[in-house]
C-alpha positions as a printed NumPy array, in Angstrom:
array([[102.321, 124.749, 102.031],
       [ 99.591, 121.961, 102.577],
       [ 96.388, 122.875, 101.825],
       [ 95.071, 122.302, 105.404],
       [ 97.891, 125.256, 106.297],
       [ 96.792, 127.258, 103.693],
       [ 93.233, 126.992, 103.995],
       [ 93.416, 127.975, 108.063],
       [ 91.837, 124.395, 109.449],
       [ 93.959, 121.898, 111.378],
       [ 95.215, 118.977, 109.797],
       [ 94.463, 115.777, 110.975],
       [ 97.477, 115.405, 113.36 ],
       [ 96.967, 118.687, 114.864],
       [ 95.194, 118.428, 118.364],
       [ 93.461, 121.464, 118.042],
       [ 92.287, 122.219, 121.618],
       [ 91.468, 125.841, 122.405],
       [ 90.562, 126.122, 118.578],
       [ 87.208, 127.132, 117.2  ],
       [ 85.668, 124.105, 115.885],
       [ 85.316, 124.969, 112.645],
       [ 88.972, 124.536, 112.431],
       [ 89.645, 121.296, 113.576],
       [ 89.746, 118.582, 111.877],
       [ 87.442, 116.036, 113.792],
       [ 86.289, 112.6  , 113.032],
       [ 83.32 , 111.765, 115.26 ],
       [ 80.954, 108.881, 115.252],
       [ 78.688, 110.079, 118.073],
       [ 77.62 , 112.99 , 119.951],
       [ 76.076, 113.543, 123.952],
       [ 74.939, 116.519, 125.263],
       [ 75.749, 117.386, 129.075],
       [ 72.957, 118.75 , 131.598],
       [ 74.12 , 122.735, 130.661],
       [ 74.281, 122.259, 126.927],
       [ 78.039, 121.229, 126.413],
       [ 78.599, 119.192, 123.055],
       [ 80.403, 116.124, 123.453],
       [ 81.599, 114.271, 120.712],
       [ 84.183, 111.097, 120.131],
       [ 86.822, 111.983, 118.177],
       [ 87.411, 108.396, 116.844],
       [ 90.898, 108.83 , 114.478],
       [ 92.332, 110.982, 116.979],
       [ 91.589, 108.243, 119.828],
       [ 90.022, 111.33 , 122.037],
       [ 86.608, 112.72 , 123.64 ],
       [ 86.063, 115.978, 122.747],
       [ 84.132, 118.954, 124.571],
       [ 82.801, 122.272, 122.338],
       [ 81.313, 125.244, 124.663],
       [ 77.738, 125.827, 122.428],
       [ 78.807, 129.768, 123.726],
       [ 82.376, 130.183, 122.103],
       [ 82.551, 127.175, 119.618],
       [ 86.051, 126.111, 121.469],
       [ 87.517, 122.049, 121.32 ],
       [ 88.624, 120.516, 124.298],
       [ 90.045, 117.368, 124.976],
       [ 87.95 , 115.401, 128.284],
       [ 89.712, 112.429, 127.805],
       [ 92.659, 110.312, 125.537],
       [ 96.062, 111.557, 124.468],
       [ 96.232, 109.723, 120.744],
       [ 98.026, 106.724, 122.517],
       [ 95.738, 103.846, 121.86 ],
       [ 95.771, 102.399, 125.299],
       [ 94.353, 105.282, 126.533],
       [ 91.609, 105.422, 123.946],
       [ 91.238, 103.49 , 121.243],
       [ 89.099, 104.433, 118.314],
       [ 86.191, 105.511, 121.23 ],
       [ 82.45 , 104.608, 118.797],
       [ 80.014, 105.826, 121.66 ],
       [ 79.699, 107.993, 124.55 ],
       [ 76.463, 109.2  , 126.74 ],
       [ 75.683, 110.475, 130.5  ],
       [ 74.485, 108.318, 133.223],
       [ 71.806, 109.686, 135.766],
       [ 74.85 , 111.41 , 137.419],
       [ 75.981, 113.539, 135.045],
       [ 78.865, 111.263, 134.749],
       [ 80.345, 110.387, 131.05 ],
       [ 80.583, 107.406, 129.525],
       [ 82.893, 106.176, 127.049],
       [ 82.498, 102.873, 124.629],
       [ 86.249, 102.158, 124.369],
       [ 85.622,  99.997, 121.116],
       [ 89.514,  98.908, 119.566],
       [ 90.058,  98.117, 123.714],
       [ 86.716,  96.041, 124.533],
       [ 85.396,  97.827, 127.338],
       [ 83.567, 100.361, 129.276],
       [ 84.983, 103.343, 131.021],
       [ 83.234, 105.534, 133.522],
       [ 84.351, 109.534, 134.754],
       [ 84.758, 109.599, 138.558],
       [ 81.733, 111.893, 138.749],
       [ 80.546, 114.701, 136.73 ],
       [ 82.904, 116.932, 135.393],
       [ 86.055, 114.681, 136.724],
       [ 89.234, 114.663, 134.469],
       [ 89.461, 110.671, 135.414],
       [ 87.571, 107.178, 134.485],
       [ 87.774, 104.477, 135.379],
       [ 87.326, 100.961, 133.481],
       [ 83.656,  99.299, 134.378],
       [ 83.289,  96.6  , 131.779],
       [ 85.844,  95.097, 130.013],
       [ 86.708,  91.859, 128.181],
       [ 86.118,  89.977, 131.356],
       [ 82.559,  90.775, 131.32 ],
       [ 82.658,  89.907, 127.767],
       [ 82.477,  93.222, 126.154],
       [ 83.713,  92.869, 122.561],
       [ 83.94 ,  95.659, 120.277],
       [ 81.268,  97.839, 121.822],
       [ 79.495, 100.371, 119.45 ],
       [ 77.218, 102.865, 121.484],
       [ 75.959, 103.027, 124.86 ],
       [ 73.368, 104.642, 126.629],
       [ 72.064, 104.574, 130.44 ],
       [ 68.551, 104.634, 132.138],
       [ 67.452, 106.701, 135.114],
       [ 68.179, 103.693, 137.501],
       [ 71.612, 103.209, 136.69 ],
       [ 71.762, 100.568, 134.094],
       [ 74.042, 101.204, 131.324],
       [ 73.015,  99.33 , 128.001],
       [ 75.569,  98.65 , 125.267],
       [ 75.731,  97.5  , 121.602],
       [ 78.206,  95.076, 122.115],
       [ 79.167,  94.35 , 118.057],
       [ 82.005,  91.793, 119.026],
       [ 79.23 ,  89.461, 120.077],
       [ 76.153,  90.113, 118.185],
       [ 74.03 ,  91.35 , 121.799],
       [ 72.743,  94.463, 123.81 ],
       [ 74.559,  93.995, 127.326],
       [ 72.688,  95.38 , 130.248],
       [ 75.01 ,  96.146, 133.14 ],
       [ 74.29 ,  97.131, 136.281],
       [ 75.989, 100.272, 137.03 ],
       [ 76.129, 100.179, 140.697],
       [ 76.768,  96.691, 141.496],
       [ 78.919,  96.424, 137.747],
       [ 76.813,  93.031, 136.87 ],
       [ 76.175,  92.45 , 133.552],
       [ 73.524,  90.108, 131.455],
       [ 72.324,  90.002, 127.769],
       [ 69.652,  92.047, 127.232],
       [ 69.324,  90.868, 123.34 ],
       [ 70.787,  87.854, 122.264],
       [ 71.155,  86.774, 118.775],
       [ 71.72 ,  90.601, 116.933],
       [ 72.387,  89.892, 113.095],
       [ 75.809,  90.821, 112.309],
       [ 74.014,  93.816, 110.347],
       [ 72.255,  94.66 , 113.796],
       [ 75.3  ,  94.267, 115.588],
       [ 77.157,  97.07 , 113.377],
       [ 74.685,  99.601, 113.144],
       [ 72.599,  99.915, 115.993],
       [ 71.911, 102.8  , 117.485],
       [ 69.98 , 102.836, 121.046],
       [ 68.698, 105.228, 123.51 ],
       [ 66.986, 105.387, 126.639],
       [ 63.484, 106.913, 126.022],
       [ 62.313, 108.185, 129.267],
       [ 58.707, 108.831, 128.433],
       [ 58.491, 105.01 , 127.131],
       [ 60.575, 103.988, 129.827],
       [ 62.411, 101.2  , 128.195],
       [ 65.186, 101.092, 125.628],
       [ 64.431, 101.717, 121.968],
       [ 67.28 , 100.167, 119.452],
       [ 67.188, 101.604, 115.575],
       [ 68.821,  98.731, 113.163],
       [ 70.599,  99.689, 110.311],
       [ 67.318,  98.997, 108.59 ],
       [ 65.51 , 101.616, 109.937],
       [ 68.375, 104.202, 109.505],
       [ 69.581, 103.329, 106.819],
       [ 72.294, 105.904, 106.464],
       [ 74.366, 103.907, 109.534],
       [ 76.639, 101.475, 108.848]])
């Protein structure tokens, strides 16, 4: 008996959807919250986005199988003005977008083309712009959700920066606020 079996959690191959979540084994690297209080959470190892109702504590696979070019090793997720998740794709360099709220599909919106490299976290302003730490390159990429344009909206990140930046949206500044791995130290 393994002592995942015998102490009643998952092990980490186990899927675990429809599980409480204290007994799955997880390996997230960031969390979003939906507009009804739903907990979304990357599941990085287990190349999947994961869903736990606040209510009953269940996991539930939104998005990713475990095969790699479906997901791989997903760093950052948040909600645009729509409602609509987001998903940094890191190990496959781009950007992927859900249909519309809710949806069971995405769709790719940045990718290598755009020069998306390794991208870290994301997050996305009331007007539609989606910023992302873009670690590949060292920049904050500023694309333009509706017309899918993108630009550098911080050029010349440390390679420090560049691995452990966090950013948000702050809606009562209005602008984007980035925390370095200096200022949290604790991310890395």
């Amino acid at each position: 008996v393994d002592a995942d079996q015998h102490s009643g959690r998952a092990g980490p191959q186990d899927i675990g959807d429809g599980l409480s979540a204290n007994r799955v084994a997880l390996f997230p690297t960031d969390v979003a919250l939906d507009s009804v209080g739903n907990l979304y959470l990357t599941d990085q190892a287990n190349h999947r986005i994961r869903r736990i109702d606040p209510a009953e504590g269940v996991v539930r696979t939104v998005y990713g199988n475990g095969n790699t070019a479906t997901l791989n090793r997903p760093t950052g997720i948040a909600f645009d003005s729509s409602g609509r998740l987001l998903i940094a794709d890191t190990r496959n360099n781009r950007i992927l977008r859900q249909s519309s709220a809710g949806a069971t599909d995405f769709a790719v919106i940045a990718g290598e083309g755009q020069n998306v490299k390794t991208p870290r976290d994301l997050t996305a302003d009331a007007s539609g712009r989606i910023y992302i730490v873009n670690a590949g390159t060292h920049q904050i990429l500023e694309l333009d959700g509706l017309r899918r344009s993108i630009r550098t909206a911080r050029q010349h990140m440390s390679p420090m920066e560049g691995r452990g930046v966090v950013c948000e949206w702050n809606k009562r500044l209005g602008q984007l606020v980035m925390y370095t791995a200096a200022q949290m130290p604790h991310i890395n």
